Short mmCIF file of C-alpha atoms in Angstrom, two decimals:
data_model
loop_
_atom_site.label_atom_id
_atom_site.label_comp_id
_atom_site.label_asym_id
_atom_site.label_seq_id
_atom_site.Cartn_x
_atom_site.Cartn_y
_atom_site.Cartn_z
CA MET A 1 58.08 -46.31 -10.88
CA ALA A 2 57.68 -43.11 -12.89
CA GLU A 3 54.55 -41.08 -12.24
CA GLN A 4 51.99 -41.23 -15.02
CA ALA A 5 51.50 -37.93 -16.82
CA PRO A 6 48.04 -36.50 -16.18
CA LYS A 7 45.58 -37.40 -18.93
CA PRO A 8 44.67 -34.40 -21.08
CA VAL A 9 41.00 -33.47 -20.79
CA THR A 10 38.71 -31.33 -22.93
CA ILE A 11 35.91 -29.10 -21.71
CA TYR A 12 33.23 -28.55 -24.35
CA LEU A 13 30.97 -25.53 -23.97
CA ALA A 14 27.40 -25.41 -25.29
CA GLY A 15 25.70 -22.08 -24.82
CA ASP A 16 24.71 -18.66 -26.09
CA SER A 17 26.31 -15.25 -26.65
CA THR A 18 27.27 -14.76 -22.99
CA VAL A 19 29.54 -17.83 -23.29
CA SER A 20 30.81 -17.59 -26.87
CA ASP A 21 34.08 -16.39 -28.39
CA TYR A 22 34.24 -13.06 -30.23
CA PRO A 23 36.57 -11.73 -32.92
CA SER A 24 38.87 -8.76 -32.25
CA SER A 25 36.55 -6.63 -34.42
CA LEU A 26 34.02 -6.72 -31.55
CA PHE A 27 36.49 -6.17 -28.69
CA PRO A 28 35.98 -5.63 -25.78
CA ARG A 29 32.86 -7.82 -26.12
CA THR A 30 33.86 -11.18 -24.60
CA GLY A 31 32.06 -14.34 -23.47
CA TRP A 32 33.04 -16.13 -20.26
CA GLY A 33 33.93 -19.22 -22.27
CA GLN A 34 36.53 -17.18 -24.15
CA VAL A 35 38.33 -16.38 -20.88
CA LEU A 36 37.96 -19.77 -19.15
CA PRO A 37 41.04 -21.39 -20.80
CA THR A 38 43.33 -18.76 -19.25
CA MET A 39 42.39 -20.04 -15.78
CA LEU A 40 43.30 -23.68 -16.40
CA ASP A 41 46.61 -25.44 -16.98
CA GLN A 42 47.86 -26.86 -20.26
CA GLN A 43 46.39 -30.30 -19.61
CA VAL A 44 42.94 -28.83 -20.28
CA THR A 45 41.65 -27.78 -23.69
CA VAL A 46 38.46 -25.73 -23.93
CA GLN A 47 36.41 -26.23 -27.08
CA ASN A 48 33.90 -23.40 -27.15
CA PHE A 49 30.92 -24.32 -29.33
CA ALA A 50 28.69 -21.63 -27.78
CA LYS A 51 27.05 -19.41 -30.39
CA ARG A 52 25.29 -16.07 -30.33
CA GLY A 53 21.51 -16.13 -30.41
CA ARG A 54 21.05 -19.84 -29.73
CA SER A 55 18.66 -21.53 -27.31
CA SER A 56 18.76 -25.08 -25.97
CA LYS A 57 16.42 -25.97 -28.84
CA SER A 58 17.97 -24.13 -31.80
CA PHE A 59 21.48 -25.30 -30.83
CA ILE A 60 20.27 -28.89 -31.25
CA HIS A 61 18.19 -28.24 -34.37
CA GLU A 62 21.21 -26.69 -36.09
CA GLY A 63 23.25 -29.83 -35.39
CA ARG A 64 25.63 -28.11 -32.97
CA LEU A 65 25.15 -30.66 -30.20
CA ASN A 66 25.92 -33.42 -32.71
CA TRP A 67 29.20 -31.69 -33.60
CA ILE A 68 30.17 -31.85 -29.93
CA LEU A 69 29.05 -35.46 -29.48
CA ASN A 70 31.03 -36.52 -32.56
CA SER A 71 34.23 -35.26 -30.88
CA ILE A 72 33.74 -35.62 -27.13
CA GLN A 73 35.68 -38.45 -25.47
CA LYS A 74 35.36 -40.48 -22.31
CA GLY A 75 36.41 -38.36 -19.33
CA ASP A 76 35.75 -35.03 -21.07
CA TYR A 77 33.23 -32.45 -19.81
CA LEU A 78 30.23 -30.77 -21.39
CA PHE A 79 29.22 -27.49 -19.74
CA ILE A 80 25.70 -26.44 -20.76
CA GLN A 81 24.36 -22.89 -20.26
CA PHE A 82 21.11 -21.83 -21.94
CA GLY A 83 18.19 -19.63 -20.98
CA HIS A 84 18.73 -16.17 -22.48
CA ASN A 85 17.18 -17.08 -25.82
CA ASP A 86 14.88 -19.86 -24.58
CA GLU A 87 12.87 -16.99 -23.02
CA LYS A 88 12.03 -15.37 -26.37
CA VAL A 89 8.34 -16.24 -26.72
CA ARG A 90 8.00 -14.37 -30.04
CA TYR A 91 10.63 -16.58 -31.69
CA PRO A 92 9.24 -20.12 -31.99
CA ASN A 93 12.57 -21.46 -33.28
CA LEU A 94 14.16 -20.39 -29.96
CA TYR A 95 11.45 -20.45 -27.30
CA THR A 96 11.11 -23.32 -24.85
CA ASN A 97 8.66 -23.56 -21.97
CA PRO A 98 10.86 -23.67 -18.84
CA ASN A 99 8.95 -26.49 -17.19
CA THR A 100 8.61 -28.75 -20.22
CA ALA A 101 10.52 -28.27 -23.50
CA TYR A 102 13.52 -26.56 -21.84
CA LYS A 103 14.10 -29.56 -19.61
CA ILE A 104 13.47 -32.02 -22.45
CA TYR A 105 16.09 -30.33 -24.64
CA LEU A 106 18.63 -30.03 -21.83
CA LYS A 107 18.22 -33.74 -21.13
CA GLN A 108 19.45 -34.45 -24.68
CA TYR A 109 22.78 -32.79 -23.81
CA ILE A 110 23.01 -34.82 -20.60
CA ASP A 111 22.15 -38.13 -22.26
CA GLY A 112 24.45 -37.47 -25.21
CA ALA A 113 27.44 -36.69 -23.01
CA ARG A 114 26.84 -39.69 -20.77
CA LYS A 115 26.58 -42.06 -23.73
CA LYS A 116 30.09 -40.99 -24.71
CA GLY A 117 31.41 -41.45 -21.16
CA ALA A 118 31.71 -37.68 -20.68
CA PHE A 119 30.52 -35.61 -17.72
CA PRO A 120 27.62 -33.18 -18.26
CA ILE A 121 27.61 -30.06 -16.07
CA LEU A 122 24.59 -27.76 -16.09
CA VAL A 123 25.19 -24.01 -15.67
CA THR A 124 22.21 -21.78 -14.86
CA PRO A 125 22.08 -18.68 -17.12
CA VAL A 126 24.21 -15.74 -16.01
CA GLN A 127 22.05 -12.77 -15.03
CA ARG A 128 21.54 -9.68 -17.12
CA MET A 129 22.17 -6.38 -15.37
CA SER A 130 18.97 -5.22 -13.70
CA PHE A 131 18.50 -3.36 -10.41
CA SER A 132 15.40 -2.28 -8.52
CA ASN A 133 14.92 1.40 -7.63
CA ASP A 134 16.30 0.69 -4.16
CA GLY A 135 19.47 -0.91 -5.58
CA ARG A 136 18.67 -4.64 -5.36
CA ALA A 137 20.15 -6.85 -8.08
CA LEU A 138 17.22 -8.63 -9.72
CA ASP A 139 16.68 -12.09 -11.17
CA THR A 140 16.31 -11.73 -14.93
CA HIS A 141 15.58 -15.28 -16.13
CA GLY A 142 12.22 -16.13 -14.59
CA ARG A 143 11.67 -19.85 -14.06
CA TYR A 144 14.60 -21.07 -16.16
CA PRO A 145 17.28 -21.34 -13.43
CA GLU A 146 14.92 -23.24 -11.11
CA ALA A 147 13.86 -25.54 -13.95
CA MET A 148 17.50 -26.32 -14.71
CA LYS A 149 18.24 -27.01 -11.04
CA ALA A 150 15.20 -29.28 -10.83
CA LEU A 151 16.44 -31.23 -13.86
CA ALA A 152 19.92 -31.47 -12.31
CA LYS A 153 18.35 -33.08 -9.26
CA GLU A 154 16.18 -35.45 -11.32
CA GLU A 155 19.13 -36.56 -13.46
CA ASN A 156 21.79 -36.44 -10.72
CA VAL A 157 23.87 -33.96 -12.72
CA PRO A 158 26.19 -31.40 -11.10
CA VAL A 159 24.97 -27.82 -11.50
CA ILE A 160 26.83 -24.53 -11.19
CA ASP A 161 24.26 -21.92 -10.17
CA LEU A 162 25.73 -19.05 -12.18
CA ALA A 163 22.40 -17.18 -12.00
CA ALA A 164 22.66 -16.97 -8.20
CA LYS A 165 26.42 -16.36 -8.21
CA SER A 166 26.22 -13.51 -10.74
CA ARG A 167 23.29 -11.83 -8.94
CA ARG A 168 25.29 -11.90 -5.68
CA LEU A 169 28.29 -10.43 -7.50
CA TYR A 170 26.21 -7.57 -8.94
CA GLN A 171 24.70 -6.92 -5.50
CA GLN A 172 28.16 -6.69 -3.94
CA LEU A 173 29.41 -4.36 -6.67
CA GLY A 174 26.36 -2.11 -6.84
CA THR A 175 24.85 -0.48 -9.91
CA ASP A 176 27.77 1.67 -11.07
CA ASN A 177 30.49 -0.95 -10.65
CA THR A 178 28.32 -3.64 -12.24
CA LYS A 179 28.17 -1.52 -15.41
CA LYS A 180 31.94 -1.99 -15.68
CA LEU A 181 31.36 -5.73 -16.22
CA PHE A 182 29.02 -5.19 -19.16
CA LEU A 183 29.37 -3.78 -22.65
CA TRP A 184 28.41 -0.37 -21.22
CA LEU A 185 30.77 1.98 -23.00
CA LYS A 186 31.03 5.71 -23.51
CA ALA A 187 31.32 7.18 -27.00
CA GLY A 188 34.94 7.06 -28.12
CA GLN A 189 36.01 4.68 -25.36
CA TYR A 190 36.72 1.82 -27.80
CA PRO A 191 37.28 2.07 -31.56
CA ASN A 192 34.83 -0.77 -32.29
CA TYR A 193 32.00 1.18 -30.58
CA PRO A 194 32.57 4.81 -31.62
CA GLN A 195 29.03 5.82 -30.58
CA GLY A 196 29.28 3.95 -27.26
CA VAL A 197 26.86 1.21 -26.24
CA LYS A 198 24.59 0.33 -23.30
CA ASP A 199 24.18 -3.45 -23.33
CA PRO A 200 22.88 -5.05 -20.10
CA THR A 201 23.35 -8.61 -21.40
CA HIS A 202 26.85 -8.99 -22.83
CA PHE A 203 30.17 -8.58 -21.08
CA GLN A 204 33.33 -6.73 -21.83
CA GLU A 205 36.60 -8.56 -21.19
CA TYR A 206 36.79 -7.41 -17.55
CA GLY A 207 33.28 -8.73 -16.88
CA ALA A 208 33.86 -12.02 -18.69
CA GLU A 209 36.86 -12.61 -16.42
CA HIS A 210 34.71 -12.07 -13.32
CA ILE A 211 32.03 -14.46 -14.61
CA ALA A 212 34.60 -17.10 -15.60
CA LYS A 213 35.98 -16.88 -12.05
CA LEU A 214 32.48 -17.71 -10.77
CA VAL A 215 32.46 -20.80 -13.00
CA ILE A 216 35.88 -21.77 -11.59
CA GLU A 217 34.47 -21.27 -8.08
CA GLY A 218 31.61 -23.61 -9.02
CA ILE A 219 34.05 -26.27 -10.26
CA GLU A 220 35.83 -26.11 -6.89
CA GLU A 221 32.61 -26.25 -4.89
CA LEU A 222 31.53 -29.36 -6.79
CA HIS A 223 35.01 -30.90 -6.37
CA LEU A 224 35.05 -31.88 -10.04
CA PRO A 225 38.31 -33.68 -10.88
CA ILE A 226 39.29 -30.81 -13.18
CA GLU A 227 39.70 -28.58 -10.12
CA ASN A 228 43.26 -29.96 -9.99
CA HIS A 229 43.91 -28.11 -13.26
CA ILE A 230 42.88 -24.66 -11.99
CA LEU A 231 45.85 -22.32 -12.00
CA ALA A 232 47.05 -21.40 -8.49
CA LYS A 233 46.18 -17.72 -8.78
CA TYR A 234 42.50 -18.54 -9.44
CA ARG A 235 42.07 -20.97 -6.55
#
């Protein structure tokens, strides 16, 4: 009997600017979701709906979650990373209290995916670059990662702790080498940033690759079925 061909699967990404795709006019600025497809085989399609400047709340209010839920199929995945913009207290359209509204909004992603027979995966927000005077990589998202992990436990949803993974990575690299991950460019280094830029939040392509590898590592640790689609060189 002939072997059945593996069923194609789609990973949908809901998130903010650290996840999203960028045009060549902003290169080398790159989100980890832009790089993720290069680490998976051709049976997996990545649909990156992540958008700059969005929080768990504004993403829903703009109808972006509905766009995903209108397309997502049974057996697909929905990876959900928010926190960077949920923290912005001065912007009521973005801000969510980590212990209340943040969890309520995230639950809408979980419930929506499950209703369609898809698998929700929570991803704690990747850390910004911040070091103490004595060289310790710092947590930069307050209570949001813990709130997301608490919700994951309550709802029995797998969680990739990208906040913890990225902080450990920065600690291993140290301050100077961590800058190489971020959009931390000298004047004249790239044509799109003639004046240079010092951005401790967003990644250049090299950094996005490192962060995407941490997401791949999380997929393997959770033994999600899609781990079988990870390309050999990233295992």
